[in-house]
PDB file of C-alpha atoms and ligand atoms in Angstrom:
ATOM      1  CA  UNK A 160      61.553 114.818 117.257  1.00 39.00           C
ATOM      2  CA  UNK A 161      62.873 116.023 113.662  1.00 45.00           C
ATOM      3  CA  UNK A 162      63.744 113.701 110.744  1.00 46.00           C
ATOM      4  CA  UNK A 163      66.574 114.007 108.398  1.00 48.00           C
ATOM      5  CA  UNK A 164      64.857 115.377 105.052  1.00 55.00           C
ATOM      6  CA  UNK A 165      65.450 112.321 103.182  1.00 80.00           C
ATOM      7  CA  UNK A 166      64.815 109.159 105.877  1.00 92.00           C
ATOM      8  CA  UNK A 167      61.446 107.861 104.624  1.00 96.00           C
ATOM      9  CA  UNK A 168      61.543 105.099 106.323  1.00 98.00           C
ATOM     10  CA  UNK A 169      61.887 104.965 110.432  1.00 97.00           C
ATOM     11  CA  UNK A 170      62.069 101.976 112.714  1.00 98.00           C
ATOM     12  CA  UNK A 171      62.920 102.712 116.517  1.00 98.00           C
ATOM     13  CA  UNK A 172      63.327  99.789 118.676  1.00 98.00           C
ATOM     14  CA  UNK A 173      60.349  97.541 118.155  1.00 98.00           C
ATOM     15  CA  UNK A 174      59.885  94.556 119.469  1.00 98.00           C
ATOM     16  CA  UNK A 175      57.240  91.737 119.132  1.00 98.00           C
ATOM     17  CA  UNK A 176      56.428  88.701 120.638  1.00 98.00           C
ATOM     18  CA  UNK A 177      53.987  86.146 120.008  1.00 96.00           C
ATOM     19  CA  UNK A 178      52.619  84.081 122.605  1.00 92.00           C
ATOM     20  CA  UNK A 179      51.349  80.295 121.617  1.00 88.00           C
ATOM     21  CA  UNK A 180      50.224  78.146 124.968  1.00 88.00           C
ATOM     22  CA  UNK A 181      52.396  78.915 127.650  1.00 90.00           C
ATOM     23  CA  UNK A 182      55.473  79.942 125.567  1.00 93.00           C
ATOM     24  CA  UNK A 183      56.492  83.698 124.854  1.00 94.00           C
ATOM     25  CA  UNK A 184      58.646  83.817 122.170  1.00 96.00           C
ATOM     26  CA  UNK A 185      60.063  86.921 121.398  1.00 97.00           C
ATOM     27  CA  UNK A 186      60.294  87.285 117.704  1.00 98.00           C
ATOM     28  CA  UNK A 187      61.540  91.300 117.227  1.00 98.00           C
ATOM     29  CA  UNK A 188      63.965  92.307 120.096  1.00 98.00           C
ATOM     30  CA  UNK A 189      64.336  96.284 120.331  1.00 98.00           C
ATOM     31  CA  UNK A 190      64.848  96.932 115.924  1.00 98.00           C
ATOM     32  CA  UNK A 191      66.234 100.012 114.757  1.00 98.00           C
ATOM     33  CA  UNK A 192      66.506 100.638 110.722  1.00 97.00           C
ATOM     34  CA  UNK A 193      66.629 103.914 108.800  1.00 97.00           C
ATOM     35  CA  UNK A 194      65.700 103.747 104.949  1.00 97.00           C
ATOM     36  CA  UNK A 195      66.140 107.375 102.837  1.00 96.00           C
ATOM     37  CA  UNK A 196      63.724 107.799 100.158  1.00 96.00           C
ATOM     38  CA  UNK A 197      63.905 106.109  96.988  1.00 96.00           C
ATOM     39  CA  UNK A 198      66.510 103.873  98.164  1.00 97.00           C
ATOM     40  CA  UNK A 199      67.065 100.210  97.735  1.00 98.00           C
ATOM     41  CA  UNK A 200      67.224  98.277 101.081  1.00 98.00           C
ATOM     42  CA  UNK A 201      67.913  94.416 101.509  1.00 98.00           C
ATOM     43  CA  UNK A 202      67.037  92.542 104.612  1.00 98.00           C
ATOM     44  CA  UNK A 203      69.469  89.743 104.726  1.00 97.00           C
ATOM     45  CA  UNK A 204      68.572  87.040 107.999  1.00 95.00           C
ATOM     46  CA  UNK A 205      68.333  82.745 108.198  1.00 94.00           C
ATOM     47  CA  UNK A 206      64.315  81.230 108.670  1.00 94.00           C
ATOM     48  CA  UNK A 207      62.658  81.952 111.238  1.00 96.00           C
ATOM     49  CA  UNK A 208      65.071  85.631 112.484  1.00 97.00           C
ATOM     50  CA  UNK A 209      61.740  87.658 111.765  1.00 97.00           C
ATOM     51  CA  UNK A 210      61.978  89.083 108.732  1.00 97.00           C
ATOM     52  CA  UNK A 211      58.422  88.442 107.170  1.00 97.00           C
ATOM     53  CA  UNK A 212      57.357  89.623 110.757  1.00 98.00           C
ATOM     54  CA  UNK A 213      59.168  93.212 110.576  1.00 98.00           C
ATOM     55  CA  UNK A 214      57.900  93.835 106.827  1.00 97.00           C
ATOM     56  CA  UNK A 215      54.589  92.969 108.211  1.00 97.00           C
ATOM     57  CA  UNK A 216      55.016  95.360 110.948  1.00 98.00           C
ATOM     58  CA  UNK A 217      55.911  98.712 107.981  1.00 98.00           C
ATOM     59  CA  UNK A 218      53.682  97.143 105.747  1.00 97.00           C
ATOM     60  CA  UNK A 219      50.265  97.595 108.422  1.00 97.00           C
ATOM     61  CA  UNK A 220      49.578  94.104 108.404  1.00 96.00           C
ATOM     62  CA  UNK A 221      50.443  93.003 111.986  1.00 96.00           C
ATOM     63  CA  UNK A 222      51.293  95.142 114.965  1.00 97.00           C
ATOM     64  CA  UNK A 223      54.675  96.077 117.224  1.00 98.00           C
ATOM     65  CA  UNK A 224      54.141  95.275 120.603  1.00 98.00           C
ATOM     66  CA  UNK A 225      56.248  98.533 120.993  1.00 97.00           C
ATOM     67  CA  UNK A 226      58.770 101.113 119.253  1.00 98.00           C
ATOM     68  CA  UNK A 227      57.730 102.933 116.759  1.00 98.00           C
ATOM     69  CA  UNK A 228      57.582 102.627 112.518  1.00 98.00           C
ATOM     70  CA  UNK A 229      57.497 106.191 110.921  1.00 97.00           C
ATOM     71  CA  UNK A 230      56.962 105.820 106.944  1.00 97.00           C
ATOM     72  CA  UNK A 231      56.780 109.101 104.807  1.00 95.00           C
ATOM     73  CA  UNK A 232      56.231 110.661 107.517  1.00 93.00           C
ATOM     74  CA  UNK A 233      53.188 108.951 108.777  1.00 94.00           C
ATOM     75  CA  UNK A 234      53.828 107.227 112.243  1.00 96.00           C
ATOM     76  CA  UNK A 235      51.952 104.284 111.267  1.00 97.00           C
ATOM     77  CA  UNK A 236      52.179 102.466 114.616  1.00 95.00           C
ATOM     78  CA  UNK A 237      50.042 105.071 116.113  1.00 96.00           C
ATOM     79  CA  UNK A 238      47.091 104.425 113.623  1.00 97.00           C
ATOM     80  CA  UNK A 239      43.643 103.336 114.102  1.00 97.00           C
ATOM     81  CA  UNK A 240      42.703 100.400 112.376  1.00 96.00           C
ATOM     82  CA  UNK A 241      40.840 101.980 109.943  1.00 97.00           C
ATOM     83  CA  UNK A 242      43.399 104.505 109.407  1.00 97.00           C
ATOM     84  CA  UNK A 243      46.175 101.508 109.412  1.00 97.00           C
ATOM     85  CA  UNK A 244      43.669 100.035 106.444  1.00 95.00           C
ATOM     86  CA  UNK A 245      44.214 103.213 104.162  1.00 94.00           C
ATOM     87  CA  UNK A 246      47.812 103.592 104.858  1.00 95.00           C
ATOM     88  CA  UNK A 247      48.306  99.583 103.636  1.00 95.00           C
ATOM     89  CA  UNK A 248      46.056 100.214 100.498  1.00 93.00           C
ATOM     90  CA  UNK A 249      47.363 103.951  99.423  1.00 92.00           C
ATOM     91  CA  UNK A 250      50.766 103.725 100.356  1.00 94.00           C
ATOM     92  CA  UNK A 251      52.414 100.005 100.154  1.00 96.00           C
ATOM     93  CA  UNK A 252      52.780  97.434  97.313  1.00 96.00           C
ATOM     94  CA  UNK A 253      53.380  94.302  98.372  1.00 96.00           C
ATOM     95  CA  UNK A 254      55.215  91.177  96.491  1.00 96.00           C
ATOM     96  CA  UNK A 255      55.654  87.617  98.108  1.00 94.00           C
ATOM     97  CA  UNK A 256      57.601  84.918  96.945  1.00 92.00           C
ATOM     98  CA  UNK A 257      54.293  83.041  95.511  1.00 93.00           C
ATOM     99  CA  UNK A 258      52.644  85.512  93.684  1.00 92.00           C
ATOM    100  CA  UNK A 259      48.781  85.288  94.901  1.00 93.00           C
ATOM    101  CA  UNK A 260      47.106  86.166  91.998  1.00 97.00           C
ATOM    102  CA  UNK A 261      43.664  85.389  91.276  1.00 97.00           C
ATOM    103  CA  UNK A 262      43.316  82.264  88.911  1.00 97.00           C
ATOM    104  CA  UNK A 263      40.134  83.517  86.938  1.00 98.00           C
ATOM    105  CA  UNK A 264      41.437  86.908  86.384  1.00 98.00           C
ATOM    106  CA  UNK A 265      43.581  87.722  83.452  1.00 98.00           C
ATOM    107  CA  UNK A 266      46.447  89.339  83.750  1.00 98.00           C
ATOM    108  CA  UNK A 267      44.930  92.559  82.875  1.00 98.00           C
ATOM    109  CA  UNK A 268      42.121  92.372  85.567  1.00 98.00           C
ATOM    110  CA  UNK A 269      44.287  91.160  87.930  1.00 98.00           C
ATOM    111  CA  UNK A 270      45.892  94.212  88.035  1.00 98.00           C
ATOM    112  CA  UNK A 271      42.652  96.147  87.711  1.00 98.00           C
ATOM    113  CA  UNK A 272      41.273  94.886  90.624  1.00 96.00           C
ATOM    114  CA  UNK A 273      44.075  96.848  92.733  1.00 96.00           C
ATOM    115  CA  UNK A 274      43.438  99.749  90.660  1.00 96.00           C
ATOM    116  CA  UNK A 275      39.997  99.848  91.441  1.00 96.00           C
ATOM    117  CA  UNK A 276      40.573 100.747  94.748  1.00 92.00           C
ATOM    118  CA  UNK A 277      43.800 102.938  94.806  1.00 92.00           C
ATOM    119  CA  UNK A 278      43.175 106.499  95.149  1.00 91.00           C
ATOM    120  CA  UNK A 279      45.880 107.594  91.905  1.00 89.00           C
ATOM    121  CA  UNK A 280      46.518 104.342  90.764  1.00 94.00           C
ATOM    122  CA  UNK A 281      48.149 104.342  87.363  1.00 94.00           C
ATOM    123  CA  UNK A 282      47.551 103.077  83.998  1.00 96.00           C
ATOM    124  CA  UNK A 283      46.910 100.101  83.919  1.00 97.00           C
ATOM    125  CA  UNK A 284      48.111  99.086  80.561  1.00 97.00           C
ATOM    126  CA  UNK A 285      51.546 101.661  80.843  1.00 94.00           C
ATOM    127  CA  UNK A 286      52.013  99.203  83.884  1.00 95.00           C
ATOM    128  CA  UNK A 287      51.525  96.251  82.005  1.00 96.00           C
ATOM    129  CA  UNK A 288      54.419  97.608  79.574  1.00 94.00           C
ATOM    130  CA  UNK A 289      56.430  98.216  82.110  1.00 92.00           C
ATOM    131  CA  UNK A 290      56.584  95.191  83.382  1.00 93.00           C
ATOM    132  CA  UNK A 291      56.826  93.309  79.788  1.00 94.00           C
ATOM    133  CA  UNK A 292      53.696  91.959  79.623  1.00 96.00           C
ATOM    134  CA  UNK A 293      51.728  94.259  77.632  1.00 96.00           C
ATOM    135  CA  UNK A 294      51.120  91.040  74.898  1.00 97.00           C
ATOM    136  CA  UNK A 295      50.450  88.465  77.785  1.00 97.00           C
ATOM    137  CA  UNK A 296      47.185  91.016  79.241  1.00 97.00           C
ATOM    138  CA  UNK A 297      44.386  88.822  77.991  1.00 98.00           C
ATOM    139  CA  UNK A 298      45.982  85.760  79.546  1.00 98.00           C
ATOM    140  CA  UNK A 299      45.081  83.787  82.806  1.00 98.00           C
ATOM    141  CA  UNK A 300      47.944  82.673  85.347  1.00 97.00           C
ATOM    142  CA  UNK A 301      48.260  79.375  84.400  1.00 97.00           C
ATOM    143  CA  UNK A 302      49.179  80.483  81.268  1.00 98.00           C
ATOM    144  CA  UNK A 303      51.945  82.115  82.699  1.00 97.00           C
ATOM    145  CA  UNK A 304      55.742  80.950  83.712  1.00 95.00           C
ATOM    146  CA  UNK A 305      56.810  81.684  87.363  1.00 94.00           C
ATOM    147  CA  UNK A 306      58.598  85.124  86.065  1.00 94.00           C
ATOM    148  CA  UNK A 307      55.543  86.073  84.059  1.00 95.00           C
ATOM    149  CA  UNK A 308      53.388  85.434  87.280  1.00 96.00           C
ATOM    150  CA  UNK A 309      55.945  87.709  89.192  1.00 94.00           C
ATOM    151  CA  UNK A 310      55.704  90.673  86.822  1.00 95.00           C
ATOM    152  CA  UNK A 311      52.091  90.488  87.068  1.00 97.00           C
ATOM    153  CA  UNK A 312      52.503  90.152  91.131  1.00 96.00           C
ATOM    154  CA  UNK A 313      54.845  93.390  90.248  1.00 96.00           C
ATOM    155  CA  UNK A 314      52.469  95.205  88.225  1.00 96.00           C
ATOM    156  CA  UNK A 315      49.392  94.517  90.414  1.00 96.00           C
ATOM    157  CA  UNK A 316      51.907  96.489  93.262  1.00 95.00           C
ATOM    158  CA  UNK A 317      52.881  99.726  91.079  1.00 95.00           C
ATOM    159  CA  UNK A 318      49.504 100.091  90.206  1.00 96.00           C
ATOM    160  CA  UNK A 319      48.357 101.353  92.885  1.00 94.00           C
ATOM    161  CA  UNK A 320      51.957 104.239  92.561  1.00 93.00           C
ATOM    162  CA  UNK A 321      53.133 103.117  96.457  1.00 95.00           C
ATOM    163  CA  UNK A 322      55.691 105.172  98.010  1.00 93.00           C
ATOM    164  CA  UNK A 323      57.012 101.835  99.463  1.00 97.00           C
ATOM    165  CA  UNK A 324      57.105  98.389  98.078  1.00 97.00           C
ATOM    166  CA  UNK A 325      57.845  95.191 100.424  1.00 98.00           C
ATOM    167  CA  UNK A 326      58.844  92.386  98.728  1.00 97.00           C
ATOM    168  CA  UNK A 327      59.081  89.079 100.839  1.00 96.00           C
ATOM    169  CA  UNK A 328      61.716  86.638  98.914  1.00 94.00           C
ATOM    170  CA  UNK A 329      60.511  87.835  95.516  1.00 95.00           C
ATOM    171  CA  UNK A 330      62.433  85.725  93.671  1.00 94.00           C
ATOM    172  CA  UNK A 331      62.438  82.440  96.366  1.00 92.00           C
ATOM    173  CA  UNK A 332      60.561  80.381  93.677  1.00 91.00           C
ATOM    174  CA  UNK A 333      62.480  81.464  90.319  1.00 91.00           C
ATOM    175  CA  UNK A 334      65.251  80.063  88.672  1.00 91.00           C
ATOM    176  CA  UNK A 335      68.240  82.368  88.064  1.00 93.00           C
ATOM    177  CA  UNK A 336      67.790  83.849  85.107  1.00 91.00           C
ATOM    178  CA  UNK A 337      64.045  84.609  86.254  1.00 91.00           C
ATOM    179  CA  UNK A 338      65.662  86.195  89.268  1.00 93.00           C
ATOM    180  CA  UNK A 339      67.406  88.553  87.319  1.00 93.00           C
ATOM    181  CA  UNK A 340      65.147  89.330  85.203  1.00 91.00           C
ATOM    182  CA  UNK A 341      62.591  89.980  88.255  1.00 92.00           C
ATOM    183  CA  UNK A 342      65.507  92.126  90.669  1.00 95.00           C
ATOM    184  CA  UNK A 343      65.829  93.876  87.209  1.00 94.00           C
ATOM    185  CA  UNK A 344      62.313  95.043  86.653  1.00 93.00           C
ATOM    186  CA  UNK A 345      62.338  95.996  90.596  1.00 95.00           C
ATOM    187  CA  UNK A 346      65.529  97.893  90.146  1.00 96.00           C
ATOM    188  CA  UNK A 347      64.072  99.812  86.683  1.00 94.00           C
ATOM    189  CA  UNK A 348      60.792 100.335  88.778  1.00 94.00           C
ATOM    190  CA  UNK A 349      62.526 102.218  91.401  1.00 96.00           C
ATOM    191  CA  UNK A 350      64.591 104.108  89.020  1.00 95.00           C
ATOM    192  CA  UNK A 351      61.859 105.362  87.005  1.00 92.00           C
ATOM    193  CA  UNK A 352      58.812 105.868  89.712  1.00 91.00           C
ATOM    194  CA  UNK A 353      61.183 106.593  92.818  1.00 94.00           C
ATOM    195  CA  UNK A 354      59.638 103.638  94.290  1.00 96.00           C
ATOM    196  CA  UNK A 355      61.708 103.100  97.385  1.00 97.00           C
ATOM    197  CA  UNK A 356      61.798  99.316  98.063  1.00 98.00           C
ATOM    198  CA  UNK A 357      62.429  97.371 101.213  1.00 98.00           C
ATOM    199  CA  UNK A 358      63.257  93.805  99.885  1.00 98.00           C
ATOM    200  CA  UNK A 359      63.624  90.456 101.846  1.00 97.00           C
ATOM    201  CA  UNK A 360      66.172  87.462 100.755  1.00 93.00           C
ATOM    202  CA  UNK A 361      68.133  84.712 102.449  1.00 88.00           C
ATOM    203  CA  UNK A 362      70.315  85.609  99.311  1.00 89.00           C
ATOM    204  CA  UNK A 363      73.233  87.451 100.020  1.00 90.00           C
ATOM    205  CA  UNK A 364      74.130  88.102  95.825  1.00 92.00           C
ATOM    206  CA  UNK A 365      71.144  89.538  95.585  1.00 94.00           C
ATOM    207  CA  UNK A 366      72.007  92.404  98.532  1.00 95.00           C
ATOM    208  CA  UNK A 367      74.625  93.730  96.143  1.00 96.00           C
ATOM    209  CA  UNK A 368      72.245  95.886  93.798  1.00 96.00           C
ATOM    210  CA  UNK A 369      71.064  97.574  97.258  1.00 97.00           C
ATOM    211  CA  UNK A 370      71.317 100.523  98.787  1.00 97.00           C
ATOM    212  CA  UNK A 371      71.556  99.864 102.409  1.00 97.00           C
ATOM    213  CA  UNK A 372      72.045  96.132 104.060  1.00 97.00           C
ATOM    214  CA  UNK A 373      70.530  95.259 107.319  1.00 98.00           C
ATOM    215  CA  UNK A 374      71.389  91.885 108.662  1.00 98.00           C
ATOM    216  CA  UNK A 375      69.160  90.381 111.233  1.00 98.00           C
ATOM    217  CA  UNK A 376      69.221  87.612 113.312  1.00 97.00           C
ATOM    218  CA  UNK A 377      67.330  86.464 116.066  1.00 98.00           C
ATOM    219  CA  UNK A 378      64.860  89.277 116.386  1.00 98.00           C
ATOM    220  CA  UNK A 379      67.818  91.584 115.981  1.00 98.00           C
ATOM    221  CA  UNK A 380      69.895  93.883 113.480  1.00 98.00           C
ATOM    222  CA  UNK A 381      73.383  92.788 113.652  1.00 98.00           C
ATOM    223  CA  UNK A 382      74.806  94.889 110.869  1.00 97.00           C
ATOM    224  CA  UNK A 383      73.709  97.564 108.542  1.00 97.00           C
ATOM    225  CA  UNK A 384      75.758  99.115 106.178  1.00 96.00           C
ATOM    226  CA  UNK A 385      75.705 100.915 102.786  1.00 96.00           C
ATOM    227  CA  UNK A 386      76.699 100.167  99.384  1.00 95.00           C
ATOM    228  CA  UNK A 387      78.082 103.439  97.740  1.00 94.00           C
ATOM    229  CA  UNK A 388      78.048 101.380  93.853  1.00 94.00           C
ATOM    230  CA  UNK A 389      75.178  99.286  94.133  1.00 96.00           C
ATOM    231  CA  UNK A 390      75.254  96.766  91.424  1.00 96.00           C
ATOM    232  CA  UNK A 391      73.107  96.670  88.239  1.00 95.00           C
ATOM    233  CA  UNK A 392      70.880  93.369  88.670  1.00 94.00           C
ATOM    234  CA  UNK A 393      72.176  92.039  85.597  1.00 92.00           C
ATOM    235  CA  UNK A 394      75.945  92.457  87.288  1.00 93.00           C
ATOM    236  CA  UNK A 395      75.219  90.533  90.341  1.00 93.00           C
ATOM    237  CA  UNK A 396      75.900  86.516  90.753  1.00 90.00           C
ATOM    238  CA  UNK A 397      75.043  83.895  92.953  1.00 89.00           C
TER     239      UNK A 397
HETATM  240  N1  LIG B 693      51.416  84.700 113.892  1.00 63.84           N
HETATM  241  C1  LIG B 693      52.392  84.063 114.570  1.00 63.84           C
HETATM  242  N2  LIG B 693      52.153  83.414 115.723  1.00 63.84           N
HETATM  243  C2  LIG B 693      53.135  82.799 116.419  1.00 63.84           C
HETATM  244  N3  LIG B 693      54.418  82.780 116.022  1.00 63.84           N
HETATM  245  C3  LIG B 693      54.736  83.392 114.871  1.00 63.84           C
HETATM  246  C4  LIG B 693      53.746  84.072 114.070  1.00 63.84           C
HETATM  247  N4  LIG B 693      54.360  84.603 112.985  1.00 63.84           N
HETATM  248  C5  LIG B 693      55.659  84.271 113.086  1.00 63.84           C
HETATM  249  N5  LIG B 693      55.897  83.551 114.216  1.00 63.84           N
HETATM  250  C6  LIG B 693      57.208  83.041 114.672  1.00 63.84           C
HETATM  251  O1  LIG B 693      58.111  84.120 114.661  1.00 63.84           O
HETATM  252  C7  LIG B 693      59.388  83.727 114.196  1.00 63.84           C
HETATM  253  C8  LIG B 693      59.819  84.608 113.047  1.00 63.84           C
HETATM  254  O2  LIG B 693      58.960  84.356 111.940  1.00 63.84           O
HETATM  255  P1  LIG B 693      59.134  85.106 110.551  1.00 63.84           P
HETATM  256  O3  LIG B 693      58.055  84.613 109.664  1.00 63.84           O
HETATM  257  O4  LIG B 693      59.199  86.561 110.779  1.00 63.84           O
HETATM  258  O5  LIG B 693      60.556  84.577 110.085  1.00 63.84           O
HETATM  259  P2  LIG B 693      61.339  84.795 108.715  1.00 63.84           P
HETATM  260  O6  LIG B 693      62.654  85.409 109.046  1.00 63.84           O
HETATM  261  O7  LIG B 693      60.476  85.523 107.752  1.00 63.84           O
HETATM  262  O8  LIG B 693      61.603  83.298 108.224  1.00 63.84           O
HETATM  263  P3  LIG B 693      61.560  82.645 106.738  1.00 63.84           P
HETATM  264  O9  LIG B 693      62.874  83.011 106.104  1.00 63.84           O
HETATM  265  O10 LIG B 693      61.457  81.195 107.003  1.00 63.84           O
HETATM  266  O11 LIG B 693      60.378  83.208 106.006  1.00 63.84           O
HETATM  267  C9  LIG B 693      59.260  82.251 113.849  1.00 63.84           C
HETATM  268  O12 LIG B 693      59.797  81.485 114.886  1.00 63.84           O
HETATM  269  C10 LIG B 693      57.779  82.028 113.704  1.00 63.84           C
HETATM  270  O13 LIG B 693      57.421  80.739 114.049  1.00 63.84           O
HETATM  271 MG1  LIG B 694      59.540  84.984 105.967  1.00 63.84          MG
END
């Protein structure tokens, strides 16, 4: 099969169920999405319409049942395991809506510790500028505000200089002027390192500084479509 030069990302019809008892629910029901390099794409979809499932799915945490999931060219649900364990570390950066860091790490060797084992990570304290936080580095997370936490969440993903970023409801725990500020940094960060980031948000404002718009529900895409003008962060409202 050939790609178009520029689709980086490939989903063709996966599905996945998850079986509890005697009860097959079927969670991902034959998903198709398309994502060109360097591009901005929201997943818009209610609780519980398996959105945290599919980034789990391109992100080499969990497994389709079926279909396939082509990323940069790698088909990734043909991998080994240990092969599926090196595409996760090299190639993704992930970001969830609470920001896991490690409470007796600073900021600085919070980020280090993903650097540590990335093959071409990048400077750590460049990153650490990027994200605004170059004066905060000797502080711990509790020391931090929610944004401040989510910058370091950020950092502690570019580190490592993924080709992909998944971000589950980045900014589900942040006021709206933390928001901004966060879908900012995320938009700058693509801009500047051609990070192309798949992001996930029950927030339909926030779709507006995206590329591409997939809408799912119930397992399924019911709409994708393209913004030609996507907004600056700092334009959008909600
Ligand atoms: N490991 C699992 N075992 C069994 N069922 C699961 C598992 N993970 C998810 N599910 C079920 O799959 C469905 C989709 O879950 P998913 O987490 O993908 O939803 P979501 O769209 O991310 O929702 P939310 O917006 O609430 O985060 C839910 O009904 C959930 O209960
Ligand atoms: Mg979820």
């Amino acid at each position: 099969m050939e790609w178009g030069v520029d689709v980086f990302l490939e989903i063709i019809s996966v599905n996945k169920s998850y079986q509890s008892k005697s009860v097959k629910q079927d969670v991902l029901k034959g998903v198709n999405l398309q994502m060109d390099e360097g591009s901005i794409g929201v997943i818009l979809g209610p609780s519980g319409s398996g959105k945290s499932t599919l980034m789990n799915i391109i992100g080499g945490v969990d497994r389709a049942d079926n279909g396939k999931v082509i990323v940069n060219g790698i088909e990734v649900s043909s991998l080994k395991d240990d092969k599926l364990t090196d595409y996760r570390r090299d190639s993704i950066g992930f970001v969830f809506q609470y920001y896991n860091l490690i409470p007796n790490l600073n900021v600085w060797e919070n980020v280090e510790i993903v650097s540590n084992i990335s093959k071409n990570p990048l400077d750590i304290d460049k990153v650490l500028a990027a994200v605004g936080l170059a004066s905060m580095k000797n502080r711990f997370p509790r020391e931090l505000s929610g944004g401040e936490q989510q910058r370091v969440a950020i950092a502690r993903a570019i580190v490592k200089n993924p080709k992909l970023m998944l971000c589950d409801e980045p900014t589900g725990a942040l006021d709206y002027e933390t928001s901004k500020e966060v879908l900012k940094l995320l938009q700058q960060i693509n801009k500047d390192f051609g990070t192309t980031i798949l992001m996930i948000t029950h927030n339909a404002g926030i779709a507006e500084m995206s590329n591409r718009v997939f809408k799912l529900r119930s397992g399924e895409i019911i709409e994708a479509h393209d913004n030609l003008e996507p907004l600056p962060a700092e334009r959008i409202e909600w």
